[in-house]
Short mmCIF file of C-alpha atoms and ligand atoms in Angstrom, two decimals:
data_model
loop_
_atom_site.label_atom_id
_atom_site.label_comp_id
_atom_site.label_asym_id
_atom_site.label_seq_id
_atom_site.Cartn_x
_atom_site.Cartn_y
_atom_site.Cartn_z
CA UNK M 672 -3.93 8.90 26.12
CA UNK M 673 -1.09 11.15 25.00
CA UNK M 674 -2.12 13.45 21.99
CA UNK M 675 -0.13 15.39 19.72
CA UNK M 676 -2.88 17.69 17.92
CA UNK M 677 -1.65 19.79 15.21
CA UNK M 678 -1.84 23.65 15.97
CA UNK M 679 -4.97 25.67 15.59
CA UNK M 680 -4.63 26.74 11.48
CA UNK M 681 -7.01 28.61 9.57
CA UNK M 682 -9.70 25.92 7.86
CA UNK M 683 -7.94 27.43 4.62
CA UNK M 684 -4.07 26.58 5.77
CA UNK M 685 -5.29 23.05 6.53
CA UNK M 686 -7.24 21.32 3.88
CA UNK M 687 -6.60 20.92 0.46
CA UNK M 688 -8.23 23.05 -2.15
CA UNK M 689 -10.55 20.60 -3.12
CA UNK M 690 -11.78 20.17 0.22
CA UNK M 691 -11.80 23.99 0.83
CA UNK M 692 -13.66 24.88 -2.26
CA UNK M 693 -16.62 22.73 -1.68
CA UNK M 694 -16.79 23.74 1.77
CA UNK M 695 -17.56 27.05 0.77
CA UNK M 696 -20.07 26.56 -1.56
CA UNK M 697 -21.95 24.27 0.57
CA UNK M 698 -21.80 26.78 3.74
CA UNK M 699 -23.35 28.98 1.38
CA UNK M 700 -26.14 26.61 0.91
CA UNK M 701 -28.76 25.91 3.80
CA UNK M 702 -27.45 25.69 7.57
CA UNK M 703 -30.28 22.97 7.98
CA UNK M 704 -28.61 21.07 4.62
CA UNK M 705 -25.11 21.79 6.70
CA UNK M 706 -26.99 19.85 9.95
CA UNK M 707 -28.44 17.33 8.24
CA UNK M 708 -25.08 16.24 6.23
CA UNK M 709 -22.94 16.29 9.43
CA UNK M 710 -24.77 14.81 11.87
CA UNK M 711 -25.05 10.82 10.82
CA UNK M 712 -21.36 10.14 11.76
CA UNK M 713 -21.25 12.67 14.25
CA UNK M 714 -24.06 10.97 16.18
CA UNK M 715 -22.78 7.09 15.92
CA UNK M 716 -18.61 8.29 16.81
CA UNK M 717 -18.44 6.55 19.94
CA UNK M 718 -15.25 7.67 22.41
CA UNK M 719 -12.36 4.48 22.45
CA UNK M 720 -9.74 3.93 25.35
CA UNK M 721 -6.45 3.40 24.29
CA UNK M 722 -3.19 2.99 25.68
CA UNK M 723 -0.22 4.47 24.00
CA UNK M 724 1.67 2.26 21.59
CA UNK M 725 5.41 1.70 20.98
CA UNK M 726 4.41 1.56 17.19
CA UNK M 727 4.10 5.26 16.38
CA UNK M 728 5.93 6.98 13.43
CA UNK M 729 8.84 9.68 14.80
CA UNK M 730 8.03 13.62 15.32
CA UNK M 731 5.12 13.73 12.73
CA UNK M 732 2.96 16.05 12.64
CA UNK M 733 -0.56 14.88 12.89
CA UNK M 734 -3.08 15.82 9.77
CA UNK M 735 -6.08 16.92 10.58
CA UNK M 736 -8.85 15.01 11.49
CA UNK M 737 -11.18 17.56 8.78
CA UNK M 738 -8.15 16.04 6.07
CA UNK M 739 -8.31 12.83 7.27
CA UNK M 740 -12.34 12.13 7.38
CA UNK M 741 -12.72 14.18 4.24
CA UNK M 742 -10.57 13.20 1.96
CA UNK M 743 -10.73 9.59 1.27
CA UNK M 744 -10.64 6.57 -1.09
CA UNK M 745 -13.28 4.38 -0.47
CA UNK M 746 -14.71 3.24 -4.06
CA UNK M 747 -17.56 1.43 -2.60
CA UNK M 748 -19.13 5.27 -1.70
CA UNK M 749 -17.83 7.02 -4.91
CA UNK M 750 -14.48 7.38 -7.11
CA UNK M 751 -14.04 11.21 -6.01
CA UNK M 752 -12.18 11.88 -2.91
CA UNK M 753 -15.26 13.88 -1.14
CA UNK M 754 -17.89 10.98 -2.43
CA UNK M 755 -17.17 8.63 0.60
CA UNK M 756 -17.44 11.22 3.33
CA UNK M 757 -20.79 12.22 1.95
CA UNK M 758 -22.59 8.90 0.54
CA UNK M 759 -20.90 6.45 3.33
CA UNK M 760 -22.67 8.33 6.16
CA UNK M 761 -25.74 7.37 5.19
CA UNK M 762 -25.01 3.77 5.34
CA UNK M 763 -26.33 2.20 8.42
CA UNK M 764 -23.33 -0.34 9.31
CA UNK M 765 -25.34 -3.71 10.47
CA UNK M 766 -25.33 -4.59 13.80
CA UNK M 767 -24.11 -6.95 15.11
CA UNK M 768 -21.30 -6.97 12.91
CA UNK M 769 -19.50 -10.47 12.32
CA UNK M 770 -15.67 -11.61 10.79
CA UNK M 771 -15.88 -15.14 9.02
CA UNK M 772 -12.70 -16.10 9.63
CA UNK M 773 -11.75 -19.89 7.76
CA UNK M 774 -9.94 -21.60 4.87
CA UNK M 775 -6.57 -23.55 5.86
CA UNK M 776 -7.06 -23.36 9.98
CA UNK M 777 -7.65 -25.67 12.28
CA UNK M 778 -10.56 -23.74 13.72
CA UNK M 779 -12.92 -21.67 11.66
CA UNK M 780 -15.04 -19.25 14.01
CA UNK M 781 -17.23 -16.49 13.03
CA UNK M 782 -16.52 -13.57 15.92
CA UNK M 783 -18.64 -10.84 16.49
CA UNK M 784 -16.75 -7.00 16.83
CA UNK M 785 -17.84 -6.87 20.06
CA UNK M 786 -15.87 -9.73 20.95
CA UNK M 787 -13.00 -8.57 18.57
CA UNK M 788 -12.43 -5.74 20.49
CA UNK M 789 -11.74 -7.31 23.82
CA UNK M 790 -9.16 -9.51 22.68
CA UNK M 791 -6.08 -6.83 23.58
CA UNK M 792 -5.75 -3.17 24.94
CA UNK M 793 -6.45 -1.10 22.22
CA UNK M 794 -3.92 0.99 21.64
CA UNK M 795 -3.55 4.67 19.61
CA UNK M 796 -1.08 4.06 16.80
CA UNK M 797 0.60 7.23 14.52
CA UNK M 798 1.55 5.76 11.00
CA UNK M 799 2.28 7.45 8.35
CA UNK M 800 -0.23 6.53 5.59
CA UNK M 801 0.79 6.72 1.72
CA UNK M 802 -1.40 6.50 -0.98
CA UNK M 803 -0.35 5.53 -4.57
CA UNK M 804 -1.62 8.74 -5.83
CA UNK M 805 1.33 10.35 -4.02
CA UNK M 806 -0.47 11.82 -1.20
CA UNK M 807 0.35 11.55 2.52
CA UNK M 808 -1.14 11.76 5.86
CA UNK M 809 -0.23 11.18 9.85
CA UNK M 810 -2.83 9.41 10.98
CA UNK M 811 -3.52 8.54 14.79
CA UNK M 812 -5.41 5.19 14.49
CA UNK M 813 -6.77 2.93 17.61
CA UNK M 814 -6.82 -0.85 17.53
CA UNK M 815 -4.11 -3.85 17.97
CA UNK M 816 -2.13 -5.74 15.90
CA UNK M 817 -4.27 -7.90 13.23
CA UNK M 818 -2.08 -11.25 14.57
CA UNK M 819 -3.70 -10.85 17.79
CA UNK M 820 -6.96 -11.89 16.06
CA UNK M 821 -5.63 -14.05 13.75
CA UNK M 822 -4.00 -16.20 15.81
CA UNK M 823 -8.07 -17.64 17.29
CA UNK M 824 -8.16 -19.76 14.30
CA UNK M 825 -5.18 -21.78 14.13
CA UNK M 826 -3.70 -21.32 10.72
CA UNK M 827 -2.14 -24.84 9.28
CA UNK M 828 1.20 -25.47 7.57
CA UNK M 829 -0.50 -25.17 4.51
CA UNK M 830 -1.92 -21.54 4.79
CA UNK M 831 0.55 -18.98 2.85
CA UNK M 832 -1.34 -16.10 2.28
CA UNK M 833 -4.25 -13.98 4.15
CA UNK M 834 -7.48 -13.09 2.17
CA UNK M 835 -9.46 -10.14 3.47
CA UNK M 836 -12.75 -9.12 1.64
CA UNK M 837 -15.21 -6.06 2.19
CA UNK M 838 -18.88 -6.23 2.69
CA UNK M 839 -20.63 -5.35 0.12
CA UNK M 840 -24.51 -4.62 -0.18
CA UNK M 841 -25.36 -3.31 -3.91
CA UNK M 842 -28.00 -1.55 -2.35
CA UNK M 843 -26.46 1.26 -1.07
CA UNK M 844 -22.86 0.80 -2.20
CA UNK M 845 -21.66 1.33 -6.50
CA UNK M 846 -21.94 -1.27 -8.74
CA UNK M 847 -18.16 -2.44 -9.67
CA UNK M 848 -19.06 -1.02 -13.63
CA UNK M 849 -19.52 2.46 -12.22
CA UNK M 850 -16.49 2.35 -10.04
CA UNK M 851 -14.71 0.78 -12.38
CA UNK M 852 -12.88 -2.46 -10.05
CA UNK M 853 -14.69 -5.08 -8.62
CA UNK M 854 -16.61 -5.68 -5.53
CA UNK M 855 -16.41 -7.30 -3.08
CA UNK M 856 -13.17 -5.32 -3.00
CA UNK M 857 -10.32 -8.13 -2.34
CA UNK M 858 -6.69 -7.56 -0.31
CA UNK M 859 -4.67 -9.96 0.82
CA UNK M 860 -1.34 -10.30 2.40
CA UNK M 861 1.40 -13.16 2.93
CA UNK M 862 0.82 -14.80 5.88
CA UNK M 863 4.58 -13.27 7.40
CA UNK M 864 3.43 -9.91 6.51
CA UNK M 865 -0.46 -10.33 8.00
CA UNK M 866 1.50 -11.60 10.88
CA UNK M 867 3.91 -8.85 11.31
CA UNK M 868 3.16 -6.65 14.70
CA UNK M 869 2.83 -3.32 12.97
CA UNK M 870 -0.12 -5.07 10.47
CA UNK M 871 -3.03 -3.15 12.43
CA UNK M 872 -6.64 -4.35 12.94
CA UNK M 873 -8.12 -0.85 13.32
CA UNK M 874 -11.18 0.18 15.17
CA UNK M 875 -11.12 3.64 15.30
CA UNK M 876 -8.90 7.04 14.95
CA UNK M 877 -8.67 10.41 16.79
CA UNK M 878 -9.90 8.84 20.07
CA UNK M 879 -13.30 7.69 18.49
CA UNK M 880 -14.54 4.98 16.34
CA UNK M 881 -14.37 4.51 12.29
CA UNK M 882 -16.47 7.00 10.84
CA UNK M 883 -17.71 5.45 7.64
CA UNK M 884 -15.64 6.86 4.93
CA UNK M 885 -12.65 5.16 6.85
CA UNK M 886 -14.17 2.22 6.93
CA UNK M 887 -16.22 1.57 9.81
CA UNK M 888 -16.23 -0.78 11.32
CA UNK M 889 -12.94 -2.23 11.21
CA UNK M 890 -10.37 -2.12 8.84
CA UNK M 891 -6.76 -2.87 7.90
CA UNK M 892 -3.75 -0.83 7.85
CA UNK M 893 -0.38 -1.98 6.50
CA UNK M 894 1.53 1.72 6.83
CA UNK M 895 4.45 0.43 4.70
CA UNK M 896 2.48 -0.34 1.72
CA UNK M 897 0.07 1.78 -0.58
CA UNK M 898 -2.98 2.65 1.07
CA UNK M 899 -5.02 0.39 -1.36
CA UNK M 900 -3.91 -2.58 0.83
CA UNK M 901 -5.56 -1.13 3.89
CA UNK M 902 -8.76 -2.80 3.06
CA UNK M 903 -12.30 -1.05 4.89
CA UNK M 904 -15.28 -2.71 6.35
CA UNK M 905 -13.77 -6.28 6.64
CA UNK M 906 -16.27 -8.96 6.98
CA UNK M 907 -14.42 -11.80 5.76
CA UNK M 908 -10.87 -13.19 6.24
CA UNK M 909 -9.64 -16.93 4.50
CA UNK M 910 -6.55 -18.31 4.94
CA UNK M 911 -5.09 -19.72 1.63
CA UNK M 912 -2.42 -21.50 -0.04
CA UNK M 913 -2.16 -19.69 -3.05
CA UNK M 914 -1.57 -16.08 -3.48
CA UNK M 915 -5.48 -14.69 -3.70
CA UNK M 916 -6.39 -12.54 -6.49
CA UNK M 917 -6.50 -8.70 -5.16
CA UNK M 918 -8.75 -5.83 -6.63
CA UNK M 919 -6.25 -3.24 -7.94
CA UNK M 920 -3.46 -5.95 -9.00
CA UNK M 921 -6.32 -8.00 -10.57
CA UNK M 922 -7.91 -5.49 -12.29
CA UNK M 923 -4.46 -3.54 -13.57
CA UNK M 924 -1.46 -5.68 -12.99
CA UNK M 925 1.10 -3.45 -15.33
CA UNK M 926 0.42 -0.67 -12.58
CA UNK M 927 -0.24 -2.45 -9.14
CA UNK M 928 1.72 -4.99 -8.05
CA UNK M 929 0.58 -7.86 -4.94
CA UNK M 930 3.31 -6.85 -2.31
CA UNK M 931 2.66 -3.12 -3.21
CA UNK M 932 5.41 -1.87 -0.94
CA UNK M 933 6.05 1.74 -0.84
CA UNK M 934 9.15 2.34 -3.33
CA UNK M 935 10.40 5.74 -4.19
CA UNK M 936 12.59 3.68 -7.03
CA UNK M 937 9.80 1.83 -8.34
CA UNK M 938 7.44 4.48 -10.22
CA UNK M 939 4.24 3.54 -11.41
CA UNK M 940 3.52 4.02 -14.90
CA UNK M 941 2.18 7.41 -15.16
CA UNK M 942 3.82 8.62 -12.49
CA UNK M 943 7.06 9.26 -10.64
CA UNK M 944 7.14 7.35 -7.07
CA UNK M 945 9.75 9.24 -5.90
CA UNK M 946 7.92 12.36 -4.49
CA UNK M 947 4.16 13.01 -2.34
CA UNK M 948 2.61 15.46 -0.92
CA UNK M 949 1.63 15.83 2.64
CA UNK M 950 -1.92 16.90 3.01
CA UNK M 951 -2.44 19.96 4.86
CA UNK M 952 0.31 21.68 4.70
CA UNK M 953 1.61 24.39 2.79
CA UNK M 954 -0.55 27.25 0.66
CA UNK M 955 -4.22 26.75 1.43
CA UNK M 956 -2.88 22.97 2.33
CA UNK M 957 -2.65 21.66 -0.20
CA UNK M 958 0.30 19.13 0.42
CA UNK M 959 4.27 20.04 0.55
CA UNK M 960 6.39 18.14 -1.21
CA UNK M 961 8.77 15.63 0.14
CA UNK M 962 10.79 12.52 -1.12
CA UNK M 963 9.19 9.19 -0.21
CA UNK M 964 10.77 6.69 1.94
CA UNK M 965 11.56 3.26 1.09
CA UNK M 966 9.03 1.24 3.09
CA UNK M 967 7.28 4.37 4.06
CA UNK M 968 10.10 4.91 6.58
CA UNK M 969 9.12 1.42 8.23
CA UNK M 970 12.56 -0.37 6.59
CA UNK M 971 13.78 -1.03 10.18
CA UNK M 972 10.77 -3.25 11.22
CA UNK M 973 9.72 -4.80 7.86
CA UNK M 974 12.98 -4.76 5.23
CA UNK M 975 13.95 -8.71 7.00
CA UNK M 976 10.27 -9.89 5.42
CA UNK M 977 11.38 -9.39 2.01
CA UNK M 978 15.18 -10.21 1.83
CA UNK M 979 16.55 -11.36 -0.86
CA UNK M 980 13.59 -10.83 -3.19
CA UNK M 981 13.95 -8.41 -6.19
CA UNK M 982 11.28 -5.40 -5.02
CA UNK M 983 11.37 -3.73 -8.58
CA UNK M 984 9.98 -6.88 -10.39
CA UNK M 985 7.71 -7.90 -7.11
CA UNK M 986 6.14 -4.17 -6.62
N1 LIG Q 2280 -13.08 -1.45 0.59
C1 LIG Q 2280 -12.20 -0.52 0.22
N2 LIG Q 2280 -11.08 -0.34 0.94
C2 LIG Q 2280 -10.18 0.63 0.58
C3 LIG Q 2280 -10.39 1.42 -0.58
C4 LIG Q 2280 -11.60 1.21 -1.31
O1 LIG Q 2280 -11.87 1.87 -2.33
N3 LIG Q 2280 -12.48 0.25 -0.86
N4 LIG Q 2280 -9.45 2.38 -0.93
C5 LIG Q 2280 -8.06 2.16 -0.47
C6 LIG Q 2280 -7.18 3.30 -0.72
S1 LIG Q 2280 -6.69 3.57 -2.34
C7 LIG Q 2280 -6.66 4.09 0.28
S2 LIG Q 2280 -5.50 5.30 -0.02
C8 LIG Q 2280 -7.16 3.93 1.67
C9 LIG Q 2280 -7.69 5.26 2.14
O2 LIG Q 2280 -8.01 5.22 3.50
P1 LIG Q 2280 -8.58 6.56 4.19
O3 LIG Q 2280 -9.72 7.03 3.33
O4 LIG Q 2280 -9.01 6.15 5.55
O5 LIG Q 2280 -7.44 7.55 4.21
O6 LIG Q 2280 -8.20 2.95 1.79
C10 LIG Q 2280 -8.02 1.78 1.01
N5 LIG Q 2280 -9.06 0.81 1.35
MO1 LIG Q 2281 -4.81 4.94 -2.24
#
């Protein structure tokens, strides 16, 4: 497996502030508390083969794999970006862990991961990942392309759209009033764009599985769309007819749209589009700008999905 590893930085030149800060305060805290916090993820990462991919984004520098596991959106573990990398930890991901997959196909099958996983070469993808929020990472994810799974079940001619769903147990995981959407969190695609080879099933990243805050243990991600779309933890998948309702489109429409397609020209309400900030780099790392791509720089792969269609009024 071919690498490209970012240089040896300072902790300070390569995390953002936030990250940084903390960090500090908790090192000055107990070395056992250090230990104890660290180890959970550290202990289940298990190493993945992969073979290289023709998928991966141009000369990108990759962002750290401290940025990348420590700064994260995953509501379900906290609304702050350091909540998930502390609370999801300490989730015990069930095992054996199962995808329903049914709706419109011809055959519904529930399939364990382990059985997932052998259905192609996984392979180590670099995509670009853009969050809404204007923040951007390099990311070097492992798995295959998400069609490779679907394609088990035998969608019918009436199936239009892909539903994906998280597991959720209220147990260890916010209740949708304290983070404020609702759970379980909902994505969904058009069946083209679930479909479309760079769509990724993902397993793992930096050569070893999920860790938690990612989304162990599998996930979505759709690098030229917001990262909201990259649903975590997927235990569910239903083929539909109609487009299925989505957490952050369902819960505020006026600022997320279905497709959700990165657009520097379409800005969200309370903020420009146009601009985001690459994690990591610059003073104590806290992100550089740079203008965003149309399609997150994936135009040449995915523009032919949505010809024709008006991408300011369908964001
Ligand atoms: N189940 C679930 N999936 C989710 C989210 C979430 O809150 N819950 N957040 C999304 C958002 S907003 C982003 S930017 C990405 C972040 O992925 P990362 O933490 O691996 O960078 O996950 C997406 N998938
Ligand atoms: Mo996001």
């Amino acid at each position: 497996m071919l690498i490209r590893r970012a240089p040896d930085l300072r902790y300070s030149d390569v995390t953002p502030k936030e990250i940084y800060v903390n960090r500090r305060r908790f090192l000055g805290g107990s070395m056992a508390a250090l230990g104890a916090a660290a180890l959970p993820f550290r202990a289940s990462a298990m190493r993945l083969n992969a073979v290289k991919s023709n998928y991966n984004a141009g000369n990108e520098k990759l962002t750290s794999k401290d940025i990348i596991t420590g700064y994260n959106n995953y509501y379900e573990f906290g609304t702050g970006k350091e909540d998930p990398s502390e609370n999801a930890p300490k989730w015990h991901v069930p095992s054996p862990w199962t995808i329903s997959i049914g709706g419109d196909v011809v055959k519904p099958k529930t399939l364990d991961l382990d059985a997932i996983m052998k259905l192609a070469p996984l392979e180590e993808r670099i995509y670009r990942h853009r969050c809404v929020e204007a923040w951007s990472i390099v990311v070097p994810w492992i798995g295959f392309s998400l069609s490779t799974l679907l394609k088990q079940v035998e969608p019918t001619s009436k199936a239009k759209f892909v539903a994906f769903e998280t597991y959720y147990d209220p147990k260890v995981m916010l209740s949708p009033r304290q983070a404020g959407i609702p759970f379980p969190y909902k994505e969904g695609l058009r069946l083209d764009e679930a479909m479309h080879p760079l769509t990724l099933l993902c397993f793992g990243l930096y050569g070893e599985t999920l860790p938690n805050q990612n989304g162990a243990p599998v996930r979505l991600v759709i690098p030229w769309k917001y990262g909201f779309k990259s649903i975590k933890s997927i235990n569910k998948i239903t083929f539909v007819e109609n487009q299925p309702f989505t957490d952050w489109a369902g819960y505020a429409p006026n600022e997320y749209g279905f497709y959700s397609n990165v657009n520097p020209k379409r800005d969200h309400p309370r903020w420009s589009q146009a601009q985001e900030r690459r994690l990591g780099e610059g003073f104590l790392g806290r992100g550089i700008e740079r203008p965003t791509l149309m399609f997150n720089g994936y135009g040449d792969q995915v523009a032919s999905l949505y010809s024709g269609m008006d991408l300011i009024k369908y964001y």
